Amino acid sequence: MNSLKHIFLIALFSFCTDAFSQTVYPKITGYFGIMHPLVTISNEQTNVNFRDYYAVGFPTGINIWKNQKIGFSFEVVPNIKAQDGSDKVTNLLFHPGVLVALGNGYTFAGRAAFESSGRYGVTPVLNKTVIKSDNCSYFVAVPLPVRFGNDHPATFTVGFQFGIAF
């Protein structure tokens, strides 16, 4: 009986040590970023940010990691545009998607896109964690939005995003 008690205590200690030394899933993280669309292309025209106008988005979201490799993300992005001496919020983007950890700090996000302007589409994003600490991490990303709808031609955009996750 005494040896059974020792085996139980060793097994319990071993389990507790493993449980505290590993990340517990699901894991929830939040983030905030700044996204600059660099160029937007359609069959009618090409628009360049910083030349034709200034546009910026502020992606804010929550990631729920199911395990080390896969997760779900929900993001909301208010977009602001300044042009010809006037500026305004032009759009609010709802951006749910799947996360796939690629290793070495890289993550792929495949997002659906629903804009308050009436446009919709998809946004593949390649993300890289560049600085990681105990409390937060800093990242850069390349979003590639494709949009349709609202009586406008389809568009493809290349963007640059940076931010902080916590």
PDB file of C-alpha atoms in Angstrom:
ATOM      1  CA  MET A   1       0.000   0.000   0.000  1.00  0.00           C
ATOM      2  CA  ASN A   2       2.817   2.383   0.817  1.00  0.00           C
ATOM      3  CA  SER A   3       4.503   1.822  -2.564  1.00  0.00           C
ATOM      4  CA  LEU A   4       1.159   2.415  -4.338  1.00  0.00           C
ATOM      5  CA  LYS A   5       0.915   5.760  -2.525  1.00  0.00           C
ATOM      6  CA  HIS A   6       4.432   6.678  -3.695  1.00  0.00           C
ATOM      7  CA  ILE A   7       3.633   5.752  -7.305  1.00  0.00           C
ATOM      8  CA  PHE A   8       0.474   7.882  -7.142  1.00  0.00           C
ATOM      9  CA  LEU A   9       2.395  10.870  -5.728  1.00  0.00           C
ATOM     10  CA  ILE A  10       5.158  10.541  -8.340  1.00  0.00           C
ATOM     11  CA  ALA A  11       2.577  10.312 -11.143  1.00  0.00           C
ATOM     12  CA  LEU A  12       0.680  13.340  -9.760  1.00  0.00           C
ATOM     13  CA  PHE A  13       3.891  15.371  -9.418  1.00  0.00           C
ATOM     14  CA  SER A  14       4.951  14.394 -12.938  1.00  0.00           C
ATOM     15  CA  PHE A  15       1.545  15.426 -14.349  1.00  0.00           C
ATOM     16  CA  CYS A  16       1.554  18.756 -12.510  1.00  0.00           C
ATOM     17  CA  THR A  17       5.096  19.544 -13.648  1.00  0.00           C
ATOM     18  CA  ASP A  18       4.188  18.856 -17.285  1.00  0.00           C
ATOM     19  CA  ALA A  19       0.930  20.812 -17.002  1.00  0.00           C
ATOM     20  CA  PHE A  20       2.668  23.943 -15.705  1.00  0.00           C
ATOM     21  CA  SER A  21       5.607  23.792 -18.096  1.00  0.00           C
ATOM     22  CA  GLN A  22       3.458  23.714 -21.244  1.00  0.00           C
ATOM     23  CA  THR A  23       1.041  26.170 -22.783  1.00  0.00           C
ATOM     24  CA  VAL A  24      -2.556  25.346 -21.935  1.00  0.00           C
ATOM     25  CA  TYR A  25      -5.019  25.262 -24.838  1.00  0.00           C
ATOM     26  CA  PRO A  26      -7.227  26.823 -25.850  1.00  0.00           C
ATOM     27  CA  LYS A  27      -4.928  29.863 -25.605  1.00  0.00           C
ATOM     28  CA  ILE A  28      -6.411  33.346 -26.056  1.00  0.00           C
ATOM     29  CA  THR A  29      -4.366  36.338 -27.204  1.00  0.00           C
ATOM     30  CA  GLY A  30      -5.304  39.854 -28.246  1.00  0.00           C
ATOM     31  CA  TYR A  31      -3.608  42.263 -30.613  1.00  0.00           C
ATOM     32  CA  PHE A  32      -3.658  45.757 -32.062  1.00  0.00           C
ATOM     33  CA  GLY A  33      -1.979  46.957 -35.249  1.00  0.00           C
ATOM     34  CA  ILE A  34      -1.681  49.620 -37.894  1.00  0.00           C
ATOM     35  CA  MET A  35      -2.253  48.593 -41.512  1.00  0.00           C
ATOM     36  CA  HIS A  36      -1.260  50.635 -44.544  1.00  0.00           C
ATOM     37  CA  PRO A  37      -2.666  49.551 -47.905  1.00  0.00           C
ATOM     38  CA  LEU A  38       0.226  50.245 -50.284  1.00  0.00           C
ATOM     39  CA  VAL A  39      -1.348  49.725 -53.707  1.00  0.00           C
ATOM     40  CA  THR A  40      -4.836  48.727 -54.873  1.00  0.00           C
ATOM     41  CA  ILE A  41      -5.344  47.346 -58.374  1.00  0.00           C
ATOM     42  CA  SER A  42      -8.559  46.840 -60.373  1.00  0.00           C
ATOM     43  CA  ASN A  43      -9.272  46.454 -64.079  1.00  0.00           C
ATOM     44  CA  GLU A  44     -10.141  50.180 -64.162  1.00  0.00           C
ATOM     45  CA  GLN A  45      -7.289  51.805 -62.220  1.00  0.00           C
ATOM     46  CA  THR A  46      -4.354  51.502 -59.853  1.00  0.00           C
ATOM     47  CA  ASN A  47      -4.408  53.563 -56.640  1.00  0.00           C
ATOM     48  CA  VAL A  48      -1.281  54.186 -54.601  1.00  0.00           C
ATOM     49  CA  ASN A  49      -1.504  55.102 -50.921  1.00  0.00           C
ATOM     50  CA  PHE A  50       0.617  58.083 -49.801  1.00  0.00           C
ATOM     51  CA  ARG A  51       0.434  59.511 -53.369  1.00  0.00           C
ATOM     52  CA  ASP A  52      -3.249  59.639 -54.334  1.00  0.00           C
ATOM     53  CA  TYR A  53      -4.539  59.763 -50.729  1.00  0.00           C
ATOM     54  CA  TYR A  54      -3.638  58.506 -47.258  1.00  0.00           C
ATOM     55  CA  ALA A  55      -5.494  55.447 -45.934  1.00  0.00           C
ATOM     56  CA  VAL A  56      -4.864  53.576 -42.708  1.00  0.00           C
ATOM     57  CA  GLY A  57      -6.601  50.764 -40.842  1.00  0.00           C
ATOM     58  CA  PHE A  58      -6.425  49.778 -37.177  1.00  0.00           C
ATOM     59  CA  PRO A  59      -6.858  45.988 -36.891  1.00  0.00           C
ATOM     60  CA  THR A  60      -7.866  44.926 -33.405  1.00  0.00           C
ATOM     61  CA  GLY A  61      -8.607  41.313 -32.633  1.00  0.00           C
ATOM     62  CA  ILE A  62      -8.668  38.190 -30.542  1.00  0.00           C
ATOM     63  CA  ASN A  63      -6.978  34.912 -31.441  1.00  0.00           C
ATOM     64  CA  ILE A  64      -8.144  31.637 -29.930  1.00  0.00           C
ATOM     65  CA  TRP A  65      -5.525  28.937 -30.478  1.00  0.00           C
ATOM     66  CA  LYS A  66      -6.982  25.407 -30.346  1.00  0.00           C
ATOM     67  CA  ASN A  67      -3.469  23.931 -30.199  1.00  0.00           C
ATOM     68  CA  GLN A  68       0.066  24.862 -31.296  1.00  0.00           C
ATOM     69  CA  LYS A  69      -0.805  24.688 -34.988  1.00  0.00           C
ATOM     70  CA  ILE A  70      -4.371  25.915 -35.551  1.00  0.00           C
ATOM     71  CA  GLY A  71      -6.603  28.650 -34.238  1.00  0.00           C
ATOM     72  CA  PHE A  72      -9.501  31.014 -34.907  1.00  0.00           C
ATOM     73  CA  SER A  73      -9.226  34.784 -35.115  1.00  0.00           C
ATOM     74  CA  PHE A  74     -11.788  37.564 -35.091  1.00  0.00           C
ATOM     75  CA  GLU A  75     -10.707  41.042 -36.080  1.00  0.00           C
ATOM     76  CA  VAL A  76     -12.444  44.387 -36.489  1.00  0.00           C
ATOM     77  CA  VAL A  77     -10.723  47.067 -38.577  1.00  0.00           C
ATOM     78  CA  PRO A  78     -11.878  50.700 -38.722  1.00  0.00           C
ATOM     79  CA  ASN A  79     -10.407  52.367 -41.819  1.00  0.00           C
ATOM     80  CA  ILE A  80      -9.688  56.079 -42.207  1.00  0.00           C
ATOM     81  CA  LYS A  81      -8.987  57.911 -45.449  1.00  0.00           C
ATOM     82  CA  ALA A  82      -7.614  61.448 -45.873  1.00  0.00           C
ATOM     83  CA  GLN A  83      -7.907  63.054 -49.300  1.00  0.00           C
ATOM     84  CA  ASP A  84      -8.196  66.607 -50.637  1.00  0.00           C
ATOM     85  CA  GLY A  85      -8.101  68.186 -47.174  1.00  0.00           C
ATOM     86  CA  SER A  86     -10.854  65.976 -45.776  1.00  0.00           C
ATOM     87  CA  ASP A  87     -10.664  62.836 -43.666  1.00  0.00           C
ATOM     88  CA  LYS A  88     -13.252  60.341 -42.451  1.00  0.00           C
ATOM     89  CA  VAL A  89     -13.872  56.781 -41.357  1.00  0.00           C
ATOM     90  CA  THR A  90     -14.641  55.132 -44.673  1.00  0.00           C
ATOM     91  CA  ASN A  91     -15.307  51.588 -43.647  1.00  0.00           C
ATOM     92  CA  LEU A  92     -15.564  49.084 -40.808  1.00  0.00           C
ATOM     93  CA  LEU A  93     -14.257  45.620 -41.663  1.00  0.00           C
ATOM     94  CA  PHE A  94     -15.380  42.416 -39.916  1.00  0.00           C
ATOM     95  CA  HIS A  95     -12.614  39.871 -40.457  1.00  0.00           C
ATOM     96  CA  PRO A  96     -13.038  36.318 -39.058  1.00  0.00           C
ATOM     97  CA  GLY A  97     -10.549  33.662 -40.054  1.00  0.00           C
ATOM     98  CA  VAL A  98      -8.429  30.619 -39.425  1.00  0.00           C
ATOM     99  CA  LEU A  99      -4.835  30.750 -38.140  1.00  0.00           C
ATOM    100  CA  VAL A 100      -2.144  28.248 -39.103  1.00  0.00           C
ATOM    101  CA  ALA A 101       1.231  28.353 -37.341  1.00  0.00           C
ATOM    102  CA  LEU A 102       3.952  27.758 -39.935  1.00  0.00           C
ATOM    103  CA  GLY A 103       6.917  27.642 -37.536  1.00  0.00           C
ATOM    104  CA  ASN A 104       9.834  30.002 -36.891  1.00  0.00           C
ATOM    105  CA  GLY A 105       7.446  32.792 -35.840  1.00  0.00           C
ATOM    106  CA  TYR A 106       5.421  32.735 -39.075  1.00  0.00           C
ATOM    107  CA  THR A 107       1.628  32.442 -39.120  1.00  0.00           C
ATOM    108  CA  PHE A 108      -0.821  32.287 -42.012  1.00  0.00           C
ATOM    109  CA  ALA A 109      -4.253  33.848 -41.487  1.00  0.00           C
ATOM    110  CA  GLY A 110      -6.981  33.070 -44.004  1.00  0.00           C
ATOM    111  CA  ARG A 111      -9.745  35.606 -43.407  1.00  0.00           C
ATOM    112  CA  ALA A 112     -13.217  36.220 -44.773  1.00  0.00           C
ATOM    113  CA  ALA A 113     -13.967  39.931 -45.210  1.00  0.00           C
ATOM    114  CA  PHE A 114     -17.252  41.774 -44.712  1.00  0.00           C
ATOM    115  CA  GLU A 115     -17.106  45.560 -45.053  1.00  0.00           C
ATOM    116  CA  SER A 116     -19.690  48.088 -43.929  1.00  0.00           C
ATOM    117  CA  SER A 117     -19.233  49.734 -47.351  1.00  0.00           C
ATOM    118  CA  GLY A 118     -20.995  46.723 -48.903  1.00  0.00           C
ATOM    119  CA  ARG A 119     -17.856  45.008 -50.200  1.00  0.00           C
ATOM    120  CA  TYR A 120     -16.821  41.470 -49.295  1.00  0.00           C
ATOM    121  CA  GLY A 121     -14.027  39.041 -50.080  1.00  0.00           C
ATOM    122  CA  VAL A 122     -11.029  37.272 -48.612  1.00  0.00           C
ATOM    123  CA  THR A 123      -7.745  38.355 -47.082  1.00  0.00           C
ATOM    124  CA  PRO A 124      -4.796  35.988 -46.927  1.00  0.00           C
ATOM    125  CA  VAL A 125      -2.197  37.321 -44.463  1.00  0.00           C
ATOM    126  CA  LEU A 126       1.382  36.245 -43.817  1.00  0.00           C
ATOM    127  CA  ASN A 127       2.457  37.260 -40.311  1.00  0.00           C
ATOM    128  CA  LYS A 128       5.918  37.156 -38.662  1.00  0.00           C
ATOM    129  CA  THR A 129       6.674  37.669 -34.974  1.00  0.00           C
ATOM    130  CA  VAL A 130       9.839  39.787 -34.898  1.00  0.00           C
ATOM    131  CA  ILE A 131      10.260  40.400 -31.148  1.00  0.00           C
ATOM    132  CA  LYS A 132       8.871  38.102 -28.453  1.00  0.00           C
ATOM    133  CA  SER A 133       8.965  38.761 -24.707  1.00  0.00           C
ATOM    134  CA  ASP A 134       7.181  37.313 -21.683  1.00  0.00           C
ATOM    135  CA  ASN A 135       4.416  39.936 -21.781  1.00  0.00           C
ATOM    136  CA  CYS A 136       3.922  40.713 -25.465  1.00  0.00           C
ATOM    137  CA  SER A 137       5.249  40.242 -28.959  1.00  0.00           C
ATOM    138  CA  TYR A 138       5.690  42.558 -31.904  1.00  0.00           C
ATOM    139  CA  PHE A 139       4.790  41.463 -35.402  1.00  0.00           C
ATOM    140  CA  VAL A 140       4.827  42.518 -39.044  1.00  0.00           C
ATOM    141  CA  ALA A 141       2.407  41.218 -41.640  1.00  0.00           C
ATOM    142  CA  VAL A 142       1.575  41.385 -45.335  1.00  0.00           C
ATOM    143  CA  PRO A 143      -2.189  41.331 -45.934  1.00  0.00           C
ATOM    144  CA  LEU A 144      -3.382  40.725 -49.515  1.00  0.00           C
ATOM    145  CA  PRO A 145      -7.078  41.742 -49.600  1.00  0.00           C
ATOM    146  CA  VAL A 146      -9.281  40.745 -52.542  1.00  0.00           C
ATOM    147  CA  ARG A 147     -12.665  42.510 -52.622  1.00  0.00           C
ATOM    148  CA  PHE A 148     -15.870  42.291 -54.654  1.00  0.00           C
ATOM    149  CA  GLY A 149     -19.356  43.808 -54.636  1.00  0.00           C
ATOM    150  CA  ASN A 150     -21.216  47.070 -54.206  1.00  0.00           C
ATOM    151  CA  ASP A 151     -21.199  47.773 -57.966  1.00  0.00           C
ATOM    152  CA  HIS A 152     -17.411  48.261 -58.028  1.00  0.00           C
ATOM    153  CA  PRO A 153     -14.831  46.226 -59.931  1.00  0.00           C
ATOM    154  CA  ALA A 154     -12.933  43.509 -58.100  1.00  0.00           C
ATOM    155  CA  THR A 155      -9.786  44.799 -56.391  1.00  0.00           C
ATOM    156  CA  PHE A 156      -6.523  43.350 -55.158  1.00  0.00           C
ATOM    157  CA  THR A 157      -4.482  45.209 -52.537  1.00  0.00           C
ATOM    158  CA  VAL A 158      -1.013  44.751 -51.117  1.00  0.00           C
ATOM    159  CA  GLY A 159      -0.644  46.075 -47.588  1.00  0.00           C
ATOM    160  CA  PHE A 160       1.884  46.338 -44.776  1.00  0.00           C
ATOM    161  CA  GLN A 161       0.893  45.895 -41.139  1.00  0.00           C
ATOM    162  CA  PHE A 162       2.740  46.045 -37.840  1.00  0.00           C
ATOM    163  CA  GLY A 163       1.489  45.659 -34.309  1.00  0.00           C
ATOM    164  CA  ILE A 164       1.638  44.237 -30.832  1.00  0.00           C
ATOM    165  CA  ALA A 165       0.113  41.032 -29.473  1.00  0.00           C
ATOM    166  CA  PHE A 166      -0.460  40.361 -25.787  1.00  0.00           C
TER     167      PHE A 166
END
